[in-house]
Coordinates of C-alpha atoms in Angstrom, one line a residue:
X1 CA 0.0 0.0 0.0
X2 CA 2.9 2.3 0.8
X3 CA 6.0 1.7 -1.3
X4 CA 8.4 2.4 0.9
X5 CA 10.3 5.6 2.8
X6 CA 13.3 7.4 2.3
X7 CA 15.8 7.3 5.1
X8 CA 15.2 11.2 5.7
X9 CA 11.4 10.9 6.0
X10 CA 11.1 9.6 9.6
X11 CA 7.1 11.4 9.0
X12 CA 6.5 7.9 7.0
X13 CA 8.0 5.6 9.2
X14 CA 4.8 3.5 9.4
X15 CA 5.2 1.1 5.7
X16 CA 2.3 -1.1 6.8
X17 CA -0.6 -2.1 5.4
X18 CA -3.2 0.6 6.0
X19 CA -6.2 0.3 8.6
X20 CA -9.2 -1.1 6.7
X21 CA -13.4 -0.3 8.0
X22 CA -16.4 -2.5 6.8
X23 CA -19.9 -1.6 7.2
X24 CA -23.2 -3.2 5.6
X25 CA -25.4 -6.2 5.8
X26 CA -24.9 -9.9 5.8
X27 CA -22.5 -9.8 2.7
X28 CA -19.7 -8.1 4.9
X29 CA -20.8 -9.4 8.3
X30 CA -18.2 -11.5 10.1
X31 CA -19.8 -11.8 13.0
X32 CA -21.1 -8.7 14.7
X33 CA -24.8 -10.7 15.1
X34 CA -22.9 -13.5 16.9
X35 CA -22.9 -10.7 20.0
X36 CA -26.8 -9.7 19.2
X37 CA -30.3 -11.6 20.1
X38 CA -31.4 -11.5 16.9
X39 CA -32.3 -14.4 14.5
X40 CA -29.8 -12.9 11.4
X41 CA -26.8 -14.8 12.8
X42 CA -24.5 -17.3 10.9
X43 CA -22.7 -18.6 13.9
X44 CA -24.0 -22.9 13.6
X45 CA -22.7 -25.6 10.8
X46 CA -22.6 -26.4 8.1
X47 CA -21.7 -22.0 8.0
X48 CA -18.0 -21.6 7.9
X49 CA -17.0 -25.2 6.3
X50 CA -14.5 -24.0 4.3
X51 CA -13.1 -21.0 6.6
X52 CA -9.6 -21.2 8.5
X53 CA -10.7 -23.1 11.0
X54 CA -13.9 -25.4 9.5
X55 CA -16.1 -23.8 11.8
X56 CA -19.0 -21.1 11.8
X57 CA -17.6 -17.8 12.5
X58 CA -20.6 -15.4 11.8
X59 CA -19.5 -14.9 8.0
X60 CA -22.8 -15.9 5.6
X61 CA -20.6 -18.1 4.0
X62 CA -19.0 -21.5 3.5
X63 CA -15.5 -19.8 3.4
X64 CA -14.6 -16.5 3.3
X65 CA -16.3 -12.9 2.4
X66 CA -15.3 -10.0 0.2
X67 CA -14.1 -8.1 3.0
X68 CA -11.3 -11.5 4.0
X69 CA -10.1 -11.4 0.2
X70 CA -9.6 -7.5 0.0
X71 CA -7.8 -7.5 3.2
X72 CA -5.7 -11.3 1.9
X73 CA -4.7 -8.7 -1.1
X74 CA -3.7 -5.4 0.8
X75 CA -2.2 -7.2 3.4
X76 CA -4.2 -6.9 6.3
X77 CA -5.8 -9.7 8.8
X78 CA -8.8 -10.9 9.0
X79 CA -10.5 -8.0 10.9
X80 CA -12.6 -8.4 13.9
X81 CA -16.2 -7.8 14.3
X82 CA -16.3 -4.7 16.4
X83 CA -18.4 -6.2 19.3
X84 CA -16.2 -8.6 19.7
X85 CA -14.1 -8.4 23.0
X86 CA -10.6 -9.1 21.7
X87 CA -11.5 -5.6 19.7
X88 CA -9.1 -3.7 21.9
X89 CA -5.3 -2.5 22.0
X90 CA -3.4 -3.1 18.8
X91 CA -6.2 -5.1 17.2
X92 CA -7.9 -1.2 17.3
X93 CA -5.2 -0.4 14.7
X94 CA -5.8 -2.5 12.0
X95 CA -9.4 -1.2 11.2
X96 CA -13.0 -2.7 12.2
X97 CA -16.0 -4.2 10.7
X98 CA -19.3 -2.8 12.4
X99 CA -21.3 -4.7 9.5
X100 CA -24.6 -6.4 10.7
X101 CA -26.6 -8.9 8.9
X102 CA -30.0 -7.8 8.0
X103 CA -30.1 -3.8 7.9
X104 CA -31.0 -1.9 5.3
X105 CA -30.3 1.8 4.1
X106 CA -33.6 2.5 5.8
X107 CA -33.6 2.0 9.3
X108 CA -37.1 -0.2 9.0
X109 CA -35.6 -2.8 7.0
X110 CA -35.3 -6.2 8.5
X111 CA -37.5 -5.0 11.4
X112 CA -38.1 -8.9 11.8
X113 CA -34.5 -9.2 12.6
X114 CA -35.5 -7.3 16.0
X115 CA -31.7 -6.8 17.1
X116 CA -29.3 -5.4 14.5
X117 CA -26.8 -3.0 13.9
X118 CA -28.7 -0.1 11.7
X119 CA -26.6 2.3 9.8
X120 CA -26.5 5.1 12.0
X121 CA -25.7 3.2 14.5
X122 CA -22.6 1.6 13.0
X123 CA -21.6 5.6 12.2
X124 CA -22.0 6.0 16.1
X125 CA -19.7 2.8 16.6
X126 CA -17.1 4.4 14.4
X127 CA -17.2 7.7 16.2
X128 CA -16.4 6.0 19.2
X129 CA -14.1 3.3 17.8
X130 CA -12.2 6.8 16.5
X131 CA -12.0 8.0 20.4
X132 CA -11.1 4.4 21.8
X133 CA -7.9 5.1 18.8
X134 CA -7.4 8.5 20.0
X135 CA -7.1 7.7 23.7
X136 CA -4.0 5.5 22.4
X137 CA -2.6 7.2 19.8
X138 CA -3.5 10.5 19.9
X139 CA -6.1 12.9 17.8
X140 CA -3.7 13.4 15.2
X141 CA -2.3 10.1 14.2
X142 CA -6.4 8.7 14.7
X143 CA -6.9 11.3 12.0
X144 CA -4.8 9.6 9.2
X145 CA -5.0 6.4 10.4
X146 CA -8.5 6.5 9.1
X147 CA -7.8 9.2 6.2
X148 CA -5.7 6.4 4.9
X149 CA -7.8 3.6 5.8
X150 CA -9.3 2.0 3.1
X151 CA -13.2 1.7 3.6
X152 CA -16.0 -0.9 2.2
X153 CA -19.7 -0.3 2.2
X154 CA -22.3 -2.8 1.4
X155 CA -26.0 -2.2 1.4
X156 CA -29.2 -2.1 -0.7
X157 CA -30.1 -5.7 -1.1
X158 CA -32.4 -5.7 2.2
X159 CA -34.1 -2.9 1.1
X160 CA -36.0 -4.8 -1.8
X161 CA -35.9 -8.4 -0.4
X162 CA -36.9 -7.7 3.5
X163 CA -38.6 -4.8 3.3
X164 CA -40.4 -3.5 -0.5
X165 CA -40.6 -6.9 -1.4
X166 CA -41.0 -8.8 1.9
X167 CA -44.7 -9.4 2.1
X168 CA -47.2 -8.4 -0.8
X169 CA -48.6 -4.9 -0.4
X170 CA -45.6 -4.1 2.3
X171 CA -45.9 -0.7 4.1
X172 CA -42.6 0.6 1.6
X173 CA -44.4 -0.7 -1.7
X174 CA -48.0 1.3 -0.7
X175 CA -45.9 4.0 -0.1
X176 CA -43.7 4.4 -3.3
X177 CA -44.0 2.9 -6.9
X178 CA -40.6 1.1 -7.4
X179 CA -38.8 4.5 -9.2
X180 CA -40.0 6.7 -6.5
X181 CA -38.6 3.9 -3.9
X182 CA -35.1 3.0 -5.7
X183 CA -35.1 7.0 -5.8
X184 CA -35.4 7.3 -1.9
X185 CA -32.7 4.8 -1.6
X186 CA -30.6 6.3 -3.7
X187 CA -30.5 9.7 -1.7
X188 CA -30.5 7.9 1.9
X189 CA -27.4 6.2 0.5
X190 CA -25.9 9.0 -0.8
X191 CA -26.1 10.8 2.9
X192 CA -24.9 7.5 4.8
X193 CA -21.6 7.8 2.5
X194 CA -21.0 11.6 3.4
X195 CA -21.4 11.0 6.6
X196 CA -18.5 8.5 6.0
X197 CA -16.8 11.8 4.7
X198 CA -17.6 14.0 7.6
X199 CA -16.1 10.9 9.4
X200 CA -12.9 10.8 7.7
X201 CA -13.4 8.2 5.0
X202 CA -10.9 9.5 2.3
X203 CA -11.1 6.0 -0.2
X204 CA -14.0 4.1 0.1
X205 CA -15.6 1.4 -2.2
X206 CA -19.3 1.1 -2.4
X207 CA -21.5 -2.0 -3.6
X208 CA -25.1 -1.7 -3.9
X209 CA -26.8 -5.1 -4.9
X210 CA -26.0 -8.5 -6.7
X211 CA -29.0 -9.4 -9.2
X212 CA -31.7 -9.8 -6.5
X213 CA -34.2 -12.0 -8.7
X214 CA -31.5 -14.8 -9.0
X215 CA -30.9 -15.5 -5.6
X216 CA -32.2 -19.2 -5.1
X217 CA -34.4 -17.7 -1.9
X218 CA -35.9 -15.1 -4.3
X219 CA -36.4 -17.7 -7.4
X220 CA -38.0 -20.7 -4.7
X221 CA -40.7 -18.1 -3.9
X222 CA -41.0 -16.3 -7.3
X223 CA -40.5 -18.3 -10.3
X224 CA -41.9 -20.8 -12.1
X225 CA -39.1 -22.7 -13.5
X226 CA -36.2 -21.9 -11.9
X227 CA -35.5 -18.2 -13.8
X228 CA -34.4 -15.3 -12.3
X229 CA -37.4 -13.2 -10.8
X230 CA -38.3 -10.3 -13.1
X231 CA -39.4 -7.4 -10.6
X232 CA -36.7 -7.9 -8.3
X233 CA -34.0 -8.0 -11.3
X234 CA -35.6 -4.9 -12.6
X235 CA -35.3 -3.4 -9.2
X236 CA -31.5 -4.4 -9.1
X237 CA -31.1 -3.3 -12.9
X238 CA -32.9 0.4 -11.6
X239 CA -31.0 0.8 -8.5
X240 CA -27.8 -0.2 -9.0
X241 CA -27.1 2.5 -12.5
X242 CA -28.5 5.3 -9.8
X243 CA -25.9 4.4 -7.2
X244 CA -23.2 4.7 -9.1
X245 CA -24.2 8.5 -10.8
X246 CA -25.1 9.3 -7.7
X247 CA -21.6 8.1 -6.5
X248 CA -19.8 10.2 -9.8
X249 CA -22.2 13.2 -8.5
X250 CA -20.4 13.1 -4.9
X251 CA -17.1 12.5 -5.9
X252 CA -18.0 16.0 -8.5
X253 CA -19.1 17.9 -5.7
X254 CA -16.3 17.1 -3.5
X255 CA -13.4 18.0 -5.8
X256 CA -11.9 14.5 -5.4
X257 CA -12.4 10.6 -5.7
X258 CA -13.6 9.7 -2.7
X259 CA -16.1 6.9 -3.6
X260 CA -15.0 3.8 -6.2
X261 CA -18.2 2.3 -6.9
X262 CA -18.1 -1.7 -7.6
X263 CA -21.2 -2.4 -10.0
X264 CA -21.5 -5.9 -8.6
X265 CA -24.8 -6.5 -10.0
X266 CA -23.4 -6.9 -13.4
X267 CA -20.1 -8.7 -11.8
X268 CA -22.3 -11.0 -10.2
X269 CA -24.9 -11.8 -13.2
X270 CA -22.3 -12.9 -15.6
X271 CA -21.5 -15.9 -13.2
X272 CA -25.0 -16.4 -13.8
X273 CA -25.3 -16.4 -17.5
X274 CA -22.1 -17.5 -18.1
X275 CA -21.4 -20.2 -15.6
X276 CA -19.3 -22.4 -17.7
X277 CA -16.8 -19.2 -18.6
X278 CA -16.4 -18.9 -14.9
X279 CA -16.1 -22.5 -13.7
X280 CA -19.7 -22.7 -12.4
X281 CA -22.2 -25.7 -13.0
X282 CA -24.8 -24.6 -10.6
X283 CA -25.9 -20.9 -10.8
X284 CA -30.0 -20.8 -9.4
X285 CA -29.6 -23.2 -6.4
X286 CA -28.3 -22.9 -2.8
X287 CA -25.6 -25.2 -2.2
X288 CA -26.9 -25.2 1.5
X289 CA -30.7 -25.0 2.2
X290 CA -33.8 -27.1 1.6
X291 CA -37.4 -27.3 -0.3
X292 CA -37.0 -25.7 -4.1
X293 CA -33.4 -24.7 -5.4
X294 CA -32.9 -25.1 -1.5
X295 CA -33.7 -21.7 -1.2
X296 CA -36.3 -22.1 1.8
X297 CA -35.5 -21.3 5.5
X298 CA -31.8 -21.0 6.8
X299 CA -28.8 -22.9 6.3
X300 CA -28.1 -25.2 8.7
X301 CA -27.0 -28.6 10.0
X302 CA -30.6 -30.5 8.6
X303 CA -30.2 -28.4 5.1
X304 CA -29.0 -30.6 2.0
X305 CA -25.2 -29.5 2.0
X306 CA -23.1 -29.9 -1.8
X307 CA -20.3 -31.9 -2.2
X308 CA -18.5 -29.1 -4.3
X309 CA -19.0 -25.8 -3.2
X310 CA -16.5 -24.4 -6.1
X311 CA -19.2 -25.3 -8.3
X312 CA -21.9 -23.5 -6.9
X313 CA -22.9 -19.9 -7.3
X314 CA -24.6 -19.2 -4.2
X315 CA -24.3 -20.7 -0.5
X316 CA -27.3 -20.2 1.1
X317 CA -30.7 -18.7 -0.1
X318 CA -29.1 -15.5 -0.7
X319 CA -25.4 -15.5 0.0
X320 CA -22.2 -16.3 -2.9
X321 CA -19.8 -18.8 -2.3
X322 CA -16.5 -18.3 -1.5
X323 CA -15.4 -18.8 -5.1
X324 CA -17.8 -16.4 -6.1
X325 CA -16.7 -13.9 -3.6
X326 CA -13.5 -14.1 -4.8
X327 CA -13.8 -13.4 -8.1
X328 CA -15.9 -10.8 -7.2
X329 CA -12.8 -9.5 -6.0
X330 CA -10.6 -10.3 -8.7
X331 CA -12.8 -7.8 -10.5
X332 CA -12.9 -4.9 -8.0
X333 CA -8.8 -5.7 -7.7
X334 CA -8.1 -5.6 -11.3
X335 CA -11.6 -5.0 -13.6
X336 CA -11.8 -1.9 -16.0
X337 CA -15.9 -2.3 -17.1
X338 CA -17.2 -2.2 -13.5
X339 CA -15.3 0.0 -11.3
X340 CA -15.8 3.7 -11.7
X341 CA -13.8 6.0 -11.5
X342 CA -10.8 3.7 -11.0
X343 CA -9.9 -0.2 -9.9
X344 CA -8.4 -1.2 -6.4
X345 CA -5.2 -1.7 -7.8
X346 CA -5.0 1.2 -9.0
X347 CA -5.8 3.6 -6.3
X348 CA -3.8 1.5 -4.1
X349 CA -0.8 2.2 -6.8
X350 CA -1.6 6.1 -6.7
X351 CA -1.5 5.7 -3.2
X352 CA 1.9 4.0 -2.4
X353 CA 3.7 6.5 -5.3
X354 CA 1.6 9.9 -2.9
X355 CA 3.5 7.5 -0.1
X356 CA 6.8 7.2 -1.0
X357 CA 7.2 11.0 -3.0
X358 CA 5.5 13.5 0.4

């Protein structure tokens, strides 16, 4: 991340990895619910399979998440969930995740969920995280410790499936025709990510949604033979174009590229009608989960389980595979057609030449 410092520049002695802070649903959870009462958790078998250590860890997973395989690549640990206890001392240092399974952008998404981690609330856990820093390190090295953090954000998909879409004639879908609603979402985001700004956040990549009507939960309740779901992929196909102007509109206004938007929707459907270019064989059912394309209820140890989760597109009901996740990652790393304005690898390049010149 940094290339290096000259003997003179004691300023950059630190040639670490930088800090790096997660927020967002079940996608980027690794374990935050495992400390809640709430009925979003991944923390029981088959879950975590194919992690570390073979065993659940709070990840909705069978391995691990996009936020393990950006951190593999930029050299940082697997970070902690921020409730967990060990989150103290040095650990601090190395970034967070405040991610919770279940929220939304709205704070009444996954009301069913009763006990999760809504977005302002994981803002008000990195304003404190930032004074449990400062009380070790000082204001001033908190201060670019997380303006050189790099930052993920994950959210939107919870919007449609457990909230517009949850229950025919939900409270959201009376309210708002699906434009007007993917319009609302759109702005709320947009606010969340400056408050990331006002927080610090200096380089942060935002996902909004995978393609919503192919999850095997989504296509088990929906479809008639196994297709993707047609108003939820037209939700993903409306929302996910908005996020990213709306992204290209912030970065505008603020002079600078803050905001590298990861249009994961498109990433994420070409596994889906290409399986065979991508090493897939099965792209509309769970590999863990039971009734229809074993997309009904959780995962867990009763569910049908795959032999082969590298051939599998999705884990649970809603959730990629490892595999998946990492070439997800591969794309956000290296792609050209998906990330605006730039690719990982390149703004960690521009970063380690600002590091090594100052």
């Amino acid at each position: 991340w940094e290339a290096g410092t000259s003997g003179t520049d004691s300023s950059r002695a630190k040639t670490g990895p930088p800090a790096f802070f997660v927020f967002g649903d079940s996608l980027v959870d690794n374990g935050n619910n495992n400390f809640l009462i709430t009925s979003a958790r991944a923390d029981s078998p088959p879950y975590g399979i194919d992690y570390l250590s073979h065993r659940p860890t709070g990840r909705f997973c069978n391995g691990k998440t996009m936020p393990d395989l950006i951190g593999e690549q930029i050299g940082v640990d697997p970070l902690l969930p921020y409730l967990d206890p060990e989150m103290t001392g040095k650990n601090l240092l190395k970034g967070a995740n405040f991610a919770s399974a279940g929220i939304g952008i709205l704070n009444d998404t996954g009301f069913q969920f009763v006990n999760i981690i809504r977005m302002p609330h994981q803002l008000m856990f990195f304003e404190e995280y930032q004074k449990r820093v400062a009380s070790l390190i000082g204001i001033k090295r908190t201060t670019k410790l997380v303006n050189e953090a790099l930052v993920m954000v994950t959210c939107g998909g919870n919007d449609f499936v457990n909230n517009y879409y949850l229950v025919r004639k939900s409270l959201r879908s009376l309210q708002y025709k699906l434009p007007a609603f993917v319009r609302l979402l759109t702005t709320e985001y947009g606010k969340i990510l400056m408050r990331l700004y006002i927080l610090g956040a200096r380089k942060v990549i935002v996902t909004a949604t995978g393609p919503l009507g192919c999850a095997p939960s989504v296509i088990a309740l929906r479809s008639r033979k196994g297709e993707c779901a047609a108003e939820l992929q037209r939700a993903a196909r409306l929302f996910n174009p908005q996020v990213t102007a709306m992204i290209t509109s912030l970065n505008k206004k603020l002079g600078r590229d803050v905001f590298f938007s990861v249009e994961a929707h498109h990433i994420f459907y070409r596994f889906i009608a290409k399986p065979k270019a991508f090493g897939f064989e099965v792209t509309n059912k769970a590999c863990c989960g039971q009734g229809p394309y074993n997309g009904i209820g959780l995962c867990n140890a009763m569910s049908h389980l795959c032999s082969d989760r590298t051939k599998y597109v999705y884990w649970d009901g809603y959730h990629p595979t490892e595999r998946a996740n990492r070439l997800i990652v591969q794309e956000i790393f290296n792609g050209t057609k998906y990330m605006k304005p730039m690719n990982l690898s390149t703004l960690v390049s521009i970063d380690s030449k600002k590091a090594y010149y100052i």
